[in-house]
Short mmCIF file of C-alpha atoms and ligand atoms in Angstrom, two decimals:
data_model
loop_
_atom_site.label_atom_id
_atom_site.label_comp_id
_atom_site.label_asym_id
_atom_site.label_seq_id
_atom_site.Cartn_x
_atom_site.Cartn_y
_atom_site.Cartn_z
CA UNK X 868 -20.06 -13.14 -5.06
CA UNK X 869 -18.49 -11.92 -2.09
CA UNK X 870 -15.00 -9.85 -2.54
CA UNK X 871 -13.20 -9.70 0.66
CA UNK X 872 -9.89 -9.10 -1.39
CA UNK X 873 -9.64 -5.25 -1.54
CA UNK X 874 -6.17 -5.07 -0.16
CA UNK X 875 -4.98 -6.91 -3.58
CA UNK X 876 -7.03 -4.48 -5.76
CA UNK X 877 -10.53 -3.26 -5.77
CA UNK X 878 -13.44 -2.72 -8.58
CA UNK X 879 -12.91 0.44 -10.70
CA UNK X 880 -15.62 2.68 -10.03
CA UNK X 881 -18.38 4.56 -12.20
CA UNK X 882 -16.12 8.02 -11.95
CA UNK X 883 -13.26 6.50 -12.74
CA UNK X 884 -14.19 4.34 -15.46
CA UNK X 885 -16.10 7.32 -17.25
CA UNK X 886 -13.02 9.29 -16.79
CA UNK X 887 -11.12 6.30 -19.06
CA UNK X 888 -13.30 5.97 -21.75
CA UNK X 889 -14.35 9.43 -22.35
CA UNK X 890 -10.22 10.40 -22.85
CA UNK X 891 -9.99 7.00 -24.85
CA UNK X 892 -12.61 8.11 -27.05
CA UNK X 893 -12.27 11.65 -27.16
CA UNK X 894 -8.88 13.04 -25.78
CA UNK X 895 -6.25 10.53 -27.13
CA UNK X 896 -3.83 13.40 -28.22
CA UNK X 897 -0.29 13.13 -27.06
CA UNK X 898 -0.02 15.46 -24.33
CA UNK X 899 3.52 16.57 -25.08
CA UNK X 900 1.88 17.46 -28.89
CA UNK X 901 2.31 20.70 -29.46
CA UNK X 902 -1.15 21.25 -31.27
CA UNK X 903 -4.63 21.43 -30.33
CA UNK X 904 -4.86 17.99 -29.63
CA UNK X 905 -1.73 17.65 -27.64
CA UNK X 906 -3.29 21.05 -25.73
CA UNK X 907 -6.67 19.72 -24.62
CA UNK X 908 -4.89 15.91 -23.34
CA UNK X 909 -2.47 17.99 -21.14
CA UNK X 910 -4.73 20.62 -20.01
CA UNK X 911 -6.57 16.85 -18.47
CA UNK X 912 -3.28 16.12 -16.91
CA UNK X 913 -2.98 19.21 -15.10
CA UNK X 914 -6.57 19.23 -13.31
CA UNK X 915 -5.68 15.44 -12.56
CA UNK X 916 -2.41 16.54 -11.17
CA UNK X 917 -4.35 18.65 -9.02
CA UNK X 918 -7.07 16.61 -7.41
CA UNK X 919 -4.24 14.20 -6.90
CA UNK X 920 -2.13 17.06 -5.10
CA UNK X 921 -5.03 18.09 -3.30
CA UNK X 922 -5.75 14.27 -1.75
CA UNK X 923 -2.79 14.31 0.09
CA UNK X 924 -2.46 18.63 0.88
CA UNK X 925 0.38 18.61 -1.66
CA UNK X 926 1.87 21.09 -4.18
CA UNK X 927 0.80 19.99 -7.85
CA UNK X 928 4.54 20.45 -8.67
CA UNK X 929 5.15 17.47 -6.54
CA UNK X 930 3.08 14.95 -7.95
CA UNK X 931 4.33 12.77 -10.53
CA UNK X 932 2.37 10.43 -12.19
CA UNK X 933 4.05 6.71 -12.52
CA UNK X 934 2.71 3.44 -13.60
CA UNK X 935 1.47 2.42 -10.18
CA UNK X 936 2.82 2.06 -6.77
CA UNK X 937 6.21 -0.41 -7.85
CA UNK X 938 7.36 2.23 -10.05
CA UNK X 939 7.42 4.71 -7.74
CA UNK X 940 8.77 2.58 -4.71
CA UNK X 941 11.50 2.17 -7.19
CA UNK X 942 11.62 5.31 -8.04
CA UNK X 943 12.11 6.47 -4.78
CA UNK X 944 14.95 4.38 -3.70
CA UNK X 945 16.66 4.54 -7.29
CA UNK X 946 16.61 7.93 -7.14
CA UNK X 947 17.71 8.82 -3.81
CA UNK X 948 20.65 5.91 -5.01
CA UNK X 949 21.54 8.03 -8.22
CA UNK X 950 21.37 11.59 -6.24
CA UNK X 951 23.33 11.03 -3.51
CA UNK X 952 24.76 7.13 -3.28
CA UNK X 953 27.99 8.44 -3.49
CA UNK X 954 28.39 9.93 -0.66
CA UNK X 955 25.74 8.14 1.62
CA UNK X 956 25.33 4.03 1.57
CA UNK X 957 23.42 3.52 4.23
CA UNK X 958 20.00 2.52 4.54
CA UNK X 959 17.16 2.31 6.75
CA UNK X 960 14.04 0.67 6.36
CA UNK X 961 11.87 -2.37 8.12
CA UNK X 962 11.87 -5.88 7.69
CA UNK X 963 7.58 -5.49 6.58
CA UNK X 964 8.18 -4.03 3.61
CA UNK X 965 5.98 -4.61 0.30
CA UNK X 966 8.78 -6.34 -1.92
CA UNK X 967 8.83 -3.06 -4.47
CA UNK X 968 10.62 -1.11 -1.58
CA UNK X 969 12.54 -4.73 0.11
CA UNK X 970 13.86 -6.30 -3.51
CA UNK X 971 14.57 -2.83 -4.95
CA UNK X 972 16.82 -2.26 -1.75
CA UNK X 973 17.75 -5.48 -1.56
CA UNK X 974 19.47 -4.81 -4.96
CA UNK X 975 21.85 -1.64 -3.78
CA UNK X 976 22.34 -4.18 -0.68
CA UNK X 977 24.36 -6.55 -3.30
CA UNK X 978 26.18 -3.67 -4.97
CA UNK X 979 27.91 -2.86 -1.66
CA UNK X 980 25.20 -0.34 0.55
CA UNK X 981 24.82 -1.02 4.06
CA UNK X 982 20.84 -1.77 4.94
CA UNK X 983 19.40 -1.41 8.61
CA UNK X 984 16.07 -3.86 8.36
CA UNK X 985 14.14 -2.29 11.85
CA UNK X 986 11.63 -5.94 13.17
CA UNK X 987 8.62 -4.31 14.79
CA UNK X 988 7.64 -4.66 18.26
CA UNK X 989 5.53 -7.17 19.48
CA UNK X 990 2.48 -4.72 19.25
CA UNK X 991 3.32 -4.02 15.93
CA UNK X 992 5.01 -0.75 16.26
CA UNK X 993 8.51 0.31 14.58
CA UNK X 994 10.25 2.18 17.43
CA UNK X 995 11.41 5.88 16.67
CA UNK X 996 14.20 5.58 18.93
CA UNK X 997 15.58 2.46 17.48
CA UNK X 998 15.51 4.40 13.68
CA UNK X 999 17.37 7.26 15.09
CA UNK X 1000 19.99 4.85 16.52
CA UNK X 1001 21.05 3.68 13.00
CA UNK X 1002 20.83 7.69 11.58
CA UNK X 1003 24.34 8.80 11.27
CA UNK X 1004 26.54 10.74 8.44
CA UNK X 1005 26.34 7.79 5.90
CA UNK X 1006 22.21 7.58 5.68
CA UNK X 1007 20.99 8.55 2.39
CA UNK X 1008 17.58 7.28 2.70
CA UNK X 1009 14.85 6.06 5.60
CA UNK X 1010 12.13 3.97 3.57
CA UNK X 1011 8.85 3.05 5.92
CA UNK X 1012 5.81 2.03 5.05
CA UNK X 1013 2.75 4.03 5.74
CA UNK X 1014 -0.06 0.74 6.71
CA UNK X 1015 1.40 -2.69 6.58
CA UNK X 1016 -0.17 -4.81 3.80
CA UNK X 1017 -0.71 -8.33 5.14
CA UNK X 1018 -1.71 -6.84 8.74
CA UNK X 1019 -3.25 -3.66 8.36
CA UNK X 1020 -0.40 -2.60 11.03
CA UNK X 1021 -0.21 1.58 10.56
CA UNK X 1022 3.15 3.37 11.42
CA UNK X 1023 3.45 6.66 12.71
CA UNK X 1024 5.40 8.24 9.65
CA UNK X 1025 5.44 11.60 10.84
CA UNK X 1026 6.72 10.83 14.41
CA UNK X 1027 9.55 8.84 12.46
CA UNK X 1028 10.19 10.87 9.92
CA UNK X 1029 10.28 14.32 11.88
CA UNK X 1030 12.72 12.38 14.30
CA UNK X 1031 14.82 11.28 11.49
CA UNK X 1032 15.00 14.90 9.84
CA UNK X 1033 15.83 16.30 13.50
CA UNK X 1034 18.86 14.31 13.67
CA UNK X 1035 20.07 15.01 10.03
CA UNK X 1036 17.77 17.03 7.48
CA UNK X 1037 19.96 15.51 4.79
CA UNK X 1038 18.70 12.11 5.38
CA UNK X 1039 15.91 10.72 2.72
CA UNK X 1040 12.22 10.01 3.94
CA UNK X 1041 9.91 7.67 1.62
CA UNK X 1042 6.89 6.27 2.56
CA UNK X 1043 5.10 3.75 0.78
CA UNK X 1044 1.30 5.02 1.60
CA UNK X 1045 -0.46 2.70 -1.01
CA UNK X 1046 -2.33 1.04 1.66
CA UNK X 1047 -3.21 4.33 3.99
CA UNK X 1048 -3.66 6.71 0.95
CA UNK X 1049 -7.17 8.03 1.35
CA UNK X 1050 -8.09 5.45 4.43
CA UNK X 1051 -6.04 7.67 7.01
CA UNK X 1052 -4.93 10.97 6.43
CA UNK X 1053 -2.17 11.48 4.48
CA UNK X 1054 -0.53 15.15 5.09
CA UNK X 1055 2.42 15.93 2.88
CA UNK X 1056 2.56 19.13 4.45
CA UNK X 1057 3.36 17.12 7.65
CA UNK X 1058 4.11 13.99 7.28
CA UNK X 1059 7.97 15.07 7.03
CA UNK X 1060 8.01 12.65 4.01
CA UNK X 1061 10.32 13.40 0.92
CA UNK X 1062 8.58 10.92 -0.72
CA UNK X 1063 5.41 9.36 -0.34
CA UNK X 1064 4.42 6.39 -3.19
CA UNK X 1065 0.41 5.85 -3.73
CA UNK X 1066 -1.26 3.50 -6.15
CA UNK X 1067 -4.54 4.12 -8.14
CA UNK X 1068 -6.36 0.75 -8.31
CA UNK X 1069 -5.86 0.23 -4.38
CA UNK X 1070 -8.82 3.44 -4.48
CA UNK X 1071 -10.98 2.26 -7.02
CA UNK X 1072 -8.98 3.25 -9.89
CA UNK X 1073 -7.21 1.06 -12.78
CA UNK X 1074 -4.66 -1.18 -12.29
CA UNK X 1075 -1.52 0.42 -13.73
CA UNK X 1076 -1.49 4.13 -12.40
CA UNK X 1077 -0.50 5.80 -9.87
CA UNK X 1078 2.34 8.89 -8.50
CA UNK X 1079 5.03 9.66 -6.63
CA UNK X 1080 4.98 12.31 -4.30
CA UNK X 1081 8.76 14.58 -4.33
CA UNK X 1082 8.67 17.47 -2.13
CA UNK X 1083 9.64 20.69 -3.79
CA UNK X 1084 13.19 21.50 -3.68
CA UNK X 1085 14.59 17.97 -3.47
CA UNK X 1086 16.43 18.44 -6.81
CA UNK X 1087 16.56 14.44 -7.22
CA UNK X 1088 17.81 12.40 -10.43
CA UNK X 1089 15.41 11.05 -12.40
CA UNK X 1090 15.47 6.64 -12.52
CA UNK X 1091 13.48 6.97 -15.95
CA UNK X 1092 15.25 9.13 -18.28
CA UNK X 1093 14.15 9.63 -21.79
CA UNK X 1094 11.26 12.08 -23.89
CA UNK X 1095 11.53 14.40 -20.47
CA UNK X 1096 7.81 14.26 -19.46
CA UNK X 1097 6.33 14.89 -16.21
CA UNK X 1098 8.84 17.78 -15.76
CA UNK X 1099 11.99 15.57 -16.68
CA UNK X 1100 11.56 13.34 -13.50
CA UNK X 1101 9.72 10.21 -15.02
CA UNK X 1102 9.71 9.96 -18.90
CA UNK X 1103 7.70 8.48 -21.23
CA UNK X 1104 4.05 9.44 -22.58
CA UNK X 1105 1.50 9.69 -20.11
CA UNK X 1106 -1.13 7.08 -19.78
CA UNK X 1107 -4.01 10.27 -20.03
CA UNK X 1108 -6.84 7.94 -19.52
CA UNK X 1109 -5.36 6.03 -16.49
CA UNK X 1110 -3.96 8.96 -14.69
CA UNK X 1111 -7.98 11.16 -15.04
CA UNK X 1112 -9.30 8.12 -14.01
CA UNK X 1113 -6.80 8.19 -11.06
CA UNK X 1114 -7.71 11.54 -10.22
CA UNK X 1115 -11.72 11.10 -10.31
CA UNK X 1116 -11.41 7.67 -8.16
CA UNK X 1117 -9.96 10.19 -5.28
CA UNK X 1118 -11.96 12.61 -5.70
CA UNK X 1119 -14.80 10.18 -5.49
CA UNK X 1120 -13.23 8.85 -2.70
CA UNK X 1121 -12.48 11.68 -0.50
CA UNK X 1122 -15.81 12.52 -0.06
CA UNK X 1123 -16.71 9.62 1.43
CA UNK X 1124 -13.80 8.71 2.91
CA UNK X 1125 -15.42 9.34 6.99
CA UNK X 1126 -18.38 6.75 6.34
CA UNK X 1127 -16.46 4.34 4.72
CA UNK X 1128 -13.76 3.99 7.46
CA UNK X 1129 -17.14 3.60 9.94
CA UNK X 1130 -18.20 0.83 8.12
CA UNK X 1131 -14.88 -0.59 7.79
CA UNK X 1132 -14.47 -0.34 11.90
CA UNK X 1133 -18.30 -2.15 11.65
CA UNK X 1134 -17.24 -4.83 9.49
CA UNK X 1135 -13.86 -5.70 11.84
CA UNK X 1136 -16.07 -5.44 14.37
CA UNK X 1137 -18.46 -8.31 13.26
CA UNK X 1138 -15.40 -10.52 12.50
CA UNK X 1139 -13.98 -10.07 15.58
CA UNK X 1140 -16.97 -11.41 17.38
CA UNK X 1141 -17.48 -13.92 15.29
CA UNK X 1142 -13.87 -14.78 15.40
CA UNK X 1143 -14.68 -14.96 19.14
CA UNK X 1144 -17.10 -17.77 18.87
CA UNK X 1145 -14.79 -20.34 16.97
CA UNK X 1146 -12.19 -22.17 18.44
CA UNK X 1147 -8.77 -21.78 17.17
CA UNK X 1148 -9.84 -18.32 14.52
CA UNK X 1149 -8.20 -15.40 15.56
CA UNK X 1150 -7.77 -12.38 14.39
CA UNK X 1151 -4.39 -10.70 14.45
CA UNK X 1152 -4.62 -7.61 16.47
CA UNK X 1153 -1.82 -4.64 17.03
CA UNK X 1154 -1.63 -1.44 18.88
CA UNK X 1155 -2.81 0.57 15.80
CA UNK X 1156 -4.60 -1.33 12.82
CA UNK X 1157 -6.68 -0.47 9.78
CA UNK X 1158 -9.81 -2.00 9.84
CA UNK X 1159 -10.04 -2.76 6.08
CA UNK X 1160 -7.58 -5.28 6.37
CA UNK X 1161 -7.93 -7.93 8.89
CA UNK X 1162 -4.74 -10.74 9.35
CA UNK X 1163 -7.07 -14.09 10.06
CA UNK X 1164 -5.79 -16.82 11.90
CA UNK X 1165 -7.47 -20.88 11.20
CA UNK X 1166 -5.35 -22.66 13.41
CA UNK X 1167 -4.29 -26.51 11.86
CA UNK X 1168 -5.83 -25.59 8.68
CA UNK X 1169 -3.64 -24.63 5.24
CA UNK X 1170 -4.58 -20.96 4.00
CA UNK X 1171 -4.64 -22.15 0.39
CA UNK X 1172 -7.11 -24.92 0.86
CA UNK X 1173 -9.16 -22.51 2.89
CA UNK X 1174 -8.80 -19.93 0.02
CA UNK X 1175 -9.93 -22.12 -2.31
CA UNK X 1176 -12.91 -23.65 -0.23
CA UNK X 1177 -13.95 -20.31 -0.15
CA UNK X 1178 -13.38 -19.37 -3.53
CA UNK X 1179 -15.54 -22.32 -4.85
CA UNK X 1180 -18.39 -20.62 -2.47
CA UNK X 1181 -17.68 -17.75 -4.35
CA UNK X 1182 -15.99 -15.71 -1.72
CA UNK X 1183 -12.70 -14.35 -2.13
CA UNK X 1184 -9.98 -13.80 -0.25
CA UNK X 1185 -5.87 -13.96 0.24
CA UNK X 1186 -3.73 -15.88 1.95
CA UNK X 1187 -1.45 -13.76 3.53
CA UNK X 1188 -0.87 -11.24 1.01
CA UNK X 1189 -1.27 -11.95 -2.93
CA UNK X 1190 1.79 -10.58 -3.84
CA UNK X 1191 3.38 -13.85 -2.14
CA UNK X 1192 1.77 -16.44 -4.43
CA UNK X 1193 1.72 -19.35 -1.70
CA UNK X 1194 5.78 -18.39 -0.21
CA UNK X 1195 5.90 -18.08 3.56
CA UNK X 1196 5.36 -14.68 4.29
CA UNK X 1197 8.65 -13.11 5.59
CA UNK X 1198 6.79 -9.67 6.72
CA UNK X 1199 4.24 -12.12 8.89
CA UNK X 1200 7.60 -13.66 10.38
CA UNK X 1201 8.39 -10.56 11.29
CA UNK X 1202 5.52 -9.96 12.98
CA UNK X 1203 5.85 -12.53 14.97
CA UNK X 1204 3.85 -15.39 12.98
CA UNK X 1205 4.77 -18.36 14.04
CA UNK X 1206 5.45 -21.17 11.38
CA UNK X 1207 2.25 -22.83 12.05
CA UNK X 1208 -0.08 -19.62 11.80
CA UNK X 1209 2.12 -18.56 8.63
CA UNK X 1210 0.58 -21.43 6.98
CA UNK X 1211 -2.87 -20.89 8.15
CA UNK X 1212 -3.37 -17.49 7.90
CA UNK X 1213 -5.79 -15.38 5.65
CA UNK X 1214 -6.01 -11.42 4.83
CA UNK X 1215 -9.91 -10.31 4.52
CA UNK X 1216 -9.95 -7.13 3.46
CA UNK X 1217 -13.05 -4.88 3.55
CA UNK X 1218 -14.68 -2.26 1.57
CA UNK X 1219 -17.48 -0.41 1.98
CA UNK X 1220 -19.65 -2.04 -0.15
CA UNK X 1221 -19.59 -5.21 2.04
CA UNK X 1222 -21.75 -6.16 4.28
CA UNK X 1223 -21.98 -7.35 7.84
CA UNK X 1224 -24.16 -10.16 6.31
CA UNK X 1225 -21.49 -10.88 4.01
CA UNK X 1226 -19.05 -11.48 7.18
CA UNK X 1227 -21.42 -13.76 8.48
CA UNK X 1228 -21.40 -15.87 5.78
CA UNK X 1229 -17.36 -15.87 5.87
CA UNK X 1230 -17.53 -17.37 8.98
CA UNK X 1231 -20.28 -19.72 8.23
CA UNK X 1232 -18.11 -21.04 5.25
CA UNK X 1233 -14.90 -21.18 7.49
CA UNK X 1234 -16.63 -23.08 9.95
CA UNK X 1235 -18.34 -25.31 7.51
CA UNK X 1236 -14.53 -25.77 6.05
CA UNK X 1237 -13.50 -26.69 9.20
CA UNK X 1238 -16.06 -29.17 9.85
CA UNK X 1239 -15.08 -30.88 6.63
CA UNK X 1240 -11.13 -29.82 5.58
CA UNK X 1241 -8.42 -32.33 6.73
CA UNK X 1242 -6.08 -31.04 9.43
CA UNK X 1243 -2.64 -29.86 8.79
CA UNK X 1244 -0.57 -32.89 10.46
CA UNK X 1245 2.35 -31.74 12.76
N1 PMP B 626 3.03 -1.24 -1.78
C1 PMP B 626 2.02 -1.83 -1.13
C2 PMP B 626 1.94 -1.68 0.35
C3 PMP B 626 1.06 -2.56 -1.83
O1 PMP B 626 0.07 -3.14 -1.15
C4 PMP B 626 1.17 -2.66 -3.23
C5 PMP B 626 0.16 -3.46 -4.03
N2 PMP B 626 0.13 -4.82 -3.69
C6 PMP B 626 2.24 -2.02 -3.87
C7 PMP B 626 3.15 -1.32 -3.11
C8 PMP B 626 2.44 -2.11 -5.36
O2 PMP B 626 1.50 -1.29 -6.01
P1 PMP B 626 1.19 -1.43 -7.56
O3 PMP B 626 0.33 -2.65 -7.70
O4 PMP B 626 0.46 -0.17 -7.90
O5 PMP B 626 2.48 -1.54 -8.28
#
């Protein structure tokens, strides 16, 4: 089995899975208990808070943990609606947003706030001076993401962001970072970033965890309200085993986090050449990219049928990005895609476990598919 489909999610690892079952087992106490057992499940909480913190040089007060990376896009956006909507109704984000930041915008869109949707360049950038343009009196929030998840595209948040805040410190910054978190360096101590969203099983962890970064002093309104946990800003009973296993998965990860990106460059590398040999592959490249995700092009040949000649060769991939099940991608049009390569396009997405020999076999497999798929008639 090859996995080529880390982008989507990737395979929990030893650290973290210990980390589960040994709380599931052992440490199932509510941590808002007031006894023993309520004691020893939130004393687990507040190391986890920590290592979190620490992966991205942030204050442990201003991690809160949330039930992945949609919650706290939400979140973010909600909140900055509920705290100061009022007053400011304007909006800026990018037309490459994941759709937990685009359709939870999209929503205060339809209940009257004005939204700025910034197209990238044709290298892939978002231009700082074009975001500043749009800045005025009425912004309440900027919302950017950190890596782009279809084409590996990476922003330069702080450049934005201290632009933005130099033009009106009241303005909100929120970057979704599930895709950069741990792969580049995330700084909250200068990223100029209100908010920064991150996702656990994107870094090895369990689907279904993950936090929202608030820097200190923000004073924002909480979008879950209820039993007042995580200091009143997201309620509801922790998920103990999901967010330790959270916190081991980075720590595992940080300390590897230099060798993996090498072998990440390695494996982009390999496709690239081989891209080079075949006639009509290509891969999609911008000024700055991640190398763990790679946009592939197959020119005249459907991505699904691709995906699933691939997937029968047990090798798996996404067309596009998985969280569009099939639809045209909207953030690929954006990029510049043009209707025939949005149907024929494929994310690979690398970790470090793969291998060059595992590219090579990709290709083989997309060049035996293309010696035997039927063309896409035009
Ligand atoms: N943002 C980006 C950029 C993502 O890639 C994803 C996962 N597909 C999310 C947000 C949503 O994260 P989660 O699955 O943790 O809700």
């Amino acid at each position: 089995m090859i996995y080529f489909d880390n982008s989507s999610t990737t395979k929990p690892c030893e650290q973290a899975i210990s980390a589960a079952s040994k709380v599931l087992s052992g440490t199932w106490g509510n941590p808002s208990s007031l006894h023993k057992m309520g004691l020893e499940a939130e004393k687990l909480i507040i190391s986890a808070r920590q290592a979190v913190a620490k992966s991205i040089n942030a204050d442990e007060r201003e991690i809160f943990f949330t039930s992945g990376a949609t919650e706290s896009n939400n979140t973010a956006i909600f909140s900055s609606a509920l705290t100061k909507g009022k007053r400011r109704k304007k909006i800026i984000t990018t037309a490459t947003e994941h759709p937990s930041v685009s359709a939870a915008i999209k929503r205060l869109e339809d209940k009257g706030f004005e939204v700025v949707r910034i197209i990238p360049s044709e290298n892939g950038e978002i231009s700082t001076s074009e975001v500043i343009r749009h800045v005025d009196k009425n912004t309440l929030l900027v919302s950017i993401i950190m890596v782009n998840n279809e084409t590996g595209t990476v922003n330069d948040i702080s450049t934005l962001f201290k632009a933005v805040k130099a033009t009106d410190t009241e303005v909100y910054t929120h970057t979704d970072a599930v895709q950069g978190f741990l792969k580049i360096p995330v700084n909250a101590k200068t990223l100029c970033a209100d908010m920064i969203s991150l996702s656990g099983h994107k870094v090895y962890a369990p689907k279904g965890t993950g936090a929202i970064y608030v820097k200190k002093g923000l004073n924002l309104k909480p979008f879950i309200v209820g039993g007042g946990q995580e200091s009143g800003f997201r309620s509801g009973t922790e998920s103990v085993p999901l967010i330790c296993a959270f916190a081991e998965a980075a720590k595992a990860y940080s300390k590897t986090q230099d060798e993996r990106y090498k072998k990440a460059v390695l494996l982009r590398q390999r496709l690239k050449e081989r891209t080079l040999a075949l006639d009509g592959v290509y891969l999609h490249e911008f000024k700055s990219c991640l190398p763990y995700i790679n946009s592939l092009t197959v020119m005249g040949y459907k991505s699904e049928t691709l995906l699933h000649f691939l997937e029968e060769r047990e090798i798996y991939v996404s067309s596009g990005s998985a969280c569009s099940k099939g639809k045209k991608s909207e953030v690929l049009k954006a990029f510049g895609y043009s209707d025939s390569e949005l149907d024929s396009t494929l994310r690979i997405s690398f970790c470090a476990d793969n291998t060059e020999d595992e590219v090579d076999r990709l290709m083989d497999e997309i060049q035996n598919a293309m010696n035997s798929l039927v063309r896409i008639k035009r």
